[in-house]
Coordinates of C-alpha atoms in Angstrom, one line a residue:
Chain A
D7 CA -20.6 -8.7 4.2
T8 CA -22.2 -8.1 0.8
G9 CA -19.0 -7.3 -1.2
V10 CA -17.1 -9.5 -3.6
S11 CA -15.4 -12.4 -1.9
Q12 CA -12.6 -14.5 -3.3
D13 CA -11.1 -17.8 -2.1
P14 CA -8.5 -18.7 -1.3
R15 CA -6.7 -15.5 -0.4
H16 CA -3.3 -17.0 -0.8
K17 CA -2.1 -20.1 -2.7
I18 CA 1.4 -21.5 -3.0
T19 CA 1.9 -24.3 -5.5
K20 CA 4.6 -26.1 -7.3
R21 CA 5.2 -25.6 -11.0
G22 CA 3.1 -27.9 -13.1
Q23 CA 0.2 -28.2 -10.6
N24 CA -3.3 -27.0 -11.3
V25 CA -5.0 -24.3 -9.2
T26 CA -8.6 -23.1 -9.0
F27 CA -9.8 -19.8 -7.6
R28 CA -13.4 -19.0 -6.7
C29 CA -15.2 -15.6 -6.8
D30 CA -18.6 -14.8 -5.3
P31 CA -19.8 -11.5 -6.8
I32 CA -22.3 -9.0 -5.3
S33 CA -25.6 -10.9 -5.7
E34 CA -27.4 -8.4 -7.9
H35 CA -24.5 -7.9 -10.3
N36 CA -24.8 -9.7 -13.6
R37 CA -21.3 -8.8 -14.9
L38 CA -18.2 -10.5 -13.6
Y39 CA -14.6 -9.9 -14.5
W40 CA -11.3 -11.5 -13.8
Y41 CA -8.1 -9.5 -13.8
R42 CA -4.5 -10.3 -13.0
Q43 CA -2.1 -7.9 -11.3
T44 CA 1.6 -8.1 -10.8
L45 CA 3.7 -5.9 -8.5
G46 CA 3.9 -2.3 -9.7
Q47 CA 1.4 -2.9 -12.5
G48 CA -2.2 -2.1 -13.0
P49 CA -4.8 -4.9 -13.3
E50 CA -4.7 -6.7 -16.6
F51 CA -7.9 -8.0 -18.1
L52 CA -8.4 -11.7 -18.4
T53 CA -12.0 -12.5 -19.1
Y54 CA -15.6 -11.2 -18.6
F55 CA -19.0 -12.8 -18.1
Q56 CA -22.5 -11.5 -18.4
N57 CA -24.6 -13.8 -16.4
E58 CA -23.3 -17.3 -17.4
A59 CA -22.0 -16.3 -20.8
Q60 CA -18.3 -15.7 -21.2
L61 CA -18.4 -12.7 -23.6
E62 CA -14.8 -11.6 -23.8
K63 CA -11.4 -13.2 -23.3
S64 CA -8.0 -11.5 -23.5
R65 CA -5.8 -12.5 -26.4
L66 CA -3.0 -12.7 -23.9
L67 CA -4.8 -15.5 -22.0
S68 CA -3.1 -18.8 -22.5
D69 CA -5.2 -21.9 -23.1
R70 CA -4.0 -23.1 -19.7
F71 CA -6.5 -20.7 -18.2
S72 CA -10.2 -21.4 -18.1
A73 CA -13.0 -19.7 -16.4
E74 CA -16.6 -20.6 -15.7
R75 CA -19.7 -19.0 -14.2
P76 CA -22.3 -21.7 -14.0
K77 CA -25.9 -20.4 -13.4
G78 CA -24.6 -16.8 -13.5
S79 CA -23.6 -16.8 -9.9
F80 CA -20.1 -17.6 -8.6
S81 CA -17.2 -18.0 -10.9
T82 CA -14.1 -20.1 -11.0
L83 CA -10.8 -19.5 -12.6
E84 CA -8.6 -22.5 -13.2
I85 CA -4.9 -22.5 -14.2
Q86 CA -3.6 -25.7 -15.4
R87 CA 0.1 -26.7 -15.4
T88 CA 1.1 -23.6 -13.6
E89 CA 4.3 -21.8 -14.5
Q90 CA 6.4 -19.3 -12.4
G91 CA 5.2 -16.5 -14.6
D92 CA 1.6 -17.2 -13.4
S93 CA 2.6 -15.8 -10.0
A94 CA 0.4 -12.8 -9.5
M95 CA -2.7 -11.4 -7.7
Y96 CA -5.9 -12.6 -9.4
L97 CA -8.7 -10.1 -8.9
C98 CA -12.3 -10.6 -9.4
A99 CA -14.8 -7.8 -9.9
S100 CA -18.5 -7.4 -10.5
S101 CA -20.7 -4.7 -11.8
L102 CA -24.2 -3.9 -12.8
E103 CA -25.0 -4.0 -16.5
T104 CA -26.1 -0.4 -16.4
N105 CA -22.9 0.9 -14.8
T106 CA -20.0 -1.0 -16.3
G107 CA -17.3 1.3 -15.3
E108 CA -17.9 1.1 -11.6
L109 CA -16.4 -2.2 -10.8
F110 CA -16.5 -3.7 -7.3
F111 CA -13.3 -5.7 -6.7
G112 CA -12.6 -8.4 -4.2
E113 CA -9.5 -8.5 -2.2
G114 CA -7.8 -10.9 -4.6
S115 CA -6.2 -14.3 -4.6
R116 CA -2.5 -14.2 -4.5
L117 CA -0.8 -17.1 -6.3
T118 CA 2.9 -18.0 -5.8
V119 CA 4.3 -20.7 -8.1
L120 CA 7.5 -22.2 -6.8
Chain B
E3 CA -5.5 -0.5 -29.2
D4 CA -6.6 1.3 -26.0
Q5 CA -3.6 2.6 -24.0
V6 CA -3.3 4.3 -20.6
T7 CA -0.1 5.9 -19.3
Q8 CA 0.1 7.3 -15.8
S9 CA 2.7 9.7 -14.4
P10 CA 4.6 10.0 -12.2
E11 CA 5.1 6.4 -11.1
A12 CA 5.6 7.5 -7.5
L13 CA 5.0 10.7 -5.7
R14 CA 5.9 11.7 -2.2
L15 CA 4.2 14.7 -0.6
Q16 CA 4.2 16.4 2.7
E17 CA 0.9 16.7 4.4
G18 CA -0.9 19.7 3.1
E19 CA 1.2 19.9 -0.1
S20 CA -1.2 19.8 -3.1
S21 CA -0.3 18.1 -6.4
S22 CA -1.7 16.4 -9.5
L23 CA -1.5 13.0 -11.0
N24 CA -1.6 12.6 -14.7
C25 CA -3.4 10.0 -16.9
S26 CA -2.8 10.2 -20.7
Y27 CA -4.8 7.9 -22.9
T28 CA -5.4 6.8 -26.5
V29 CA -8.7 5.3 -27.5
S30 CA -10.7 5.0 -30.6
G31 CA -13.9 6.0 -28.9
L32 CA -14.1 6.9 -25.2
R33 CA -17.1 5.5 -23.3
G34 CA -15.7 6.5 -19.9
L35 CA -12.6 7.4 -17.9
F36 CA -12.4 6.0 -14.4
W37 CA -10.2 6.6 -11.3
Y38 CA -9.7 4.0 -8.7
R39 CA -7.7 3.9 -5.4
Q40 CA -5.9 0.8 -4.3
D41 CA -4.5 0.2 -0.8
P42 CA -1.7 -2.4 -0.4
G43 CA -3.0 -6.0 -0.4
K44 CA -6.5 -4.9 -1.4
G45 CA -8.5 -4.7 -4.6
P46 CA -9.1 -1.3 -6.3
E47 CA -11.9 0.9 -5.0
F48 CA -13.9 3.0 -7.4
L49 CA -13.6 6.8 -7.1
F50 CA -14.9 8.7 -10.2
T51 CA -16.3 8.3 -13.6
L52 CA -15.8 11.0 -16.3
Y53 CA -17.5 10.8 -19.6
S54 CA -16.6 13.8 -21.7
A55 CA -14.0 16.5 -22.0
G56 CA -14.5 19.4 -19.6
E57 CA -16.2 17.2 -17.0
E58 CA -15.1 17.4 -13.4
K59 CA -15.9 15.3 -10.3
E60 CA -15.0 16.0 -6.7
K61 CA -14.8 14.0 -3.5
E62 CA -13.3 15.4 -0.4
R63 CA -9.7 16.3 -1.2
L64 CA -9.8 14.8 -4.7
K65 CA -10.9 16.3 -7.9
A66 CA -10.8 14.6 -11.3
T67 CA -10.8 16.4 -14.6
L68 CA -10.9 15.2 -18.2
T69 CA -9.6 16.6 -21.6
K70 CA -9.6 14.8 -24.9
K71 CA -6.2 13.3 -24.3
E72 CA -5.6 13.4 -20.5
S73 CA -7.2 13.2 -17.1
F74 CA -5.9 14.7 -13.9
L75 CA -6.5 13.8 -10.4
H76 CA -5.9 16.8 -8.2
I77 CA -5.2 16.3 -4.5
T78 CA -5.7 19.3 -2.3
A79 CA -4.1 19.5 1.1
P80 CA -3.5 15.7 1.3
K81 CA -3.4 13.8 4.5
P82 CA -1.4 10.6 5.3
E83 CA -4.6 8.6 4.9
D84 CA -4.6 9.6 1.2
S85 CA -1.5 7.4 0.7
A86 CA -2.4 4.7 -1.8
T87 CA -1.9 3.8 -5.4
Y88 CA -4.2 5.7 -7.8
L89 CA -5.2 3.9 -10.9
C90 CA -6.7 5.3 -14.1
A91 CA -8.8 3.2 -16.4
L92 CA -10.8 3.7 -19.6
A93 CA -13.6 2.0 -21.4
G94 CA -13.5 2.2 -25.2
T95 CA -16.3 1.6 -27.6
G96 CA -16.6 -2.0 -28.6
R97 CA -15.1 -3.3 -25.4
R98 CA -16.8 -4.0 -22.1
A99 CA -13.6 -4.5 -20.1
L100 CA -11.6 -1.6 -18.6
T101 CA -8.0 -1.0 -19.6
F102 CA -6.0 0.1 -16.6
G103 CA -2.8 2.2 -16.3
S104 CA 0.1 1.1 -14.0
G105 CA -0.9 3.6 -11.4
T106 CA 0.8 6.3 -9.3
R107 CA 2.0 5.4 -5.8
L108 CA 1.3 8.3 -3.6
Q109 CA 2.9 8.7 -0.2
V110 CA 1.8 11.5 2.1
Q111 CA 4.1 12.1 5.0
P112 CA 2.9 13.8 8.2

């Protein structure tokens, strides 16, 4: 399978714990995005990488959230001191630099904070 | 600030009953308007890109159109397998990330 893969698919954690999600994009895609989606809403932009550089970060993103993309390959999204409001589906997407509107999404990582 | 509003929130159709989904938007400069399909528990799947007013794109039973303020996704003679949430998104000048609407949940009954 050469699509975008995300791990884990589901994560249940207690409030205050840290969680980390991993995304492996399509290998030739140099752009990688993280979005968050809650029930009944569209995806909400979190952050974006071109290769290893984090070029844009949502103003809504708390400093508890951090993302990395070492070596421009896979990416991780860490949420520190989770809160119940962090419960959502975290979606990763990748794209070619030349076709930035056609995003290829993974199946998401669903986070439940108890 | 870029904004996307989709209507209706939900739509129930009988198989074969054609209809349209609306996406209205405000943006300082449009680089592209995109339609995605999302099945439950899955990530969105790209359908169409529209770049300028008057442009149309078709794929099977779906046709997307664009004006300066709105985009429509027309569904002709839908089938139950067309049931999904349809998301509209835009890319404005100066931003690389897409801004998504809340989507229209379409249910097509046999």
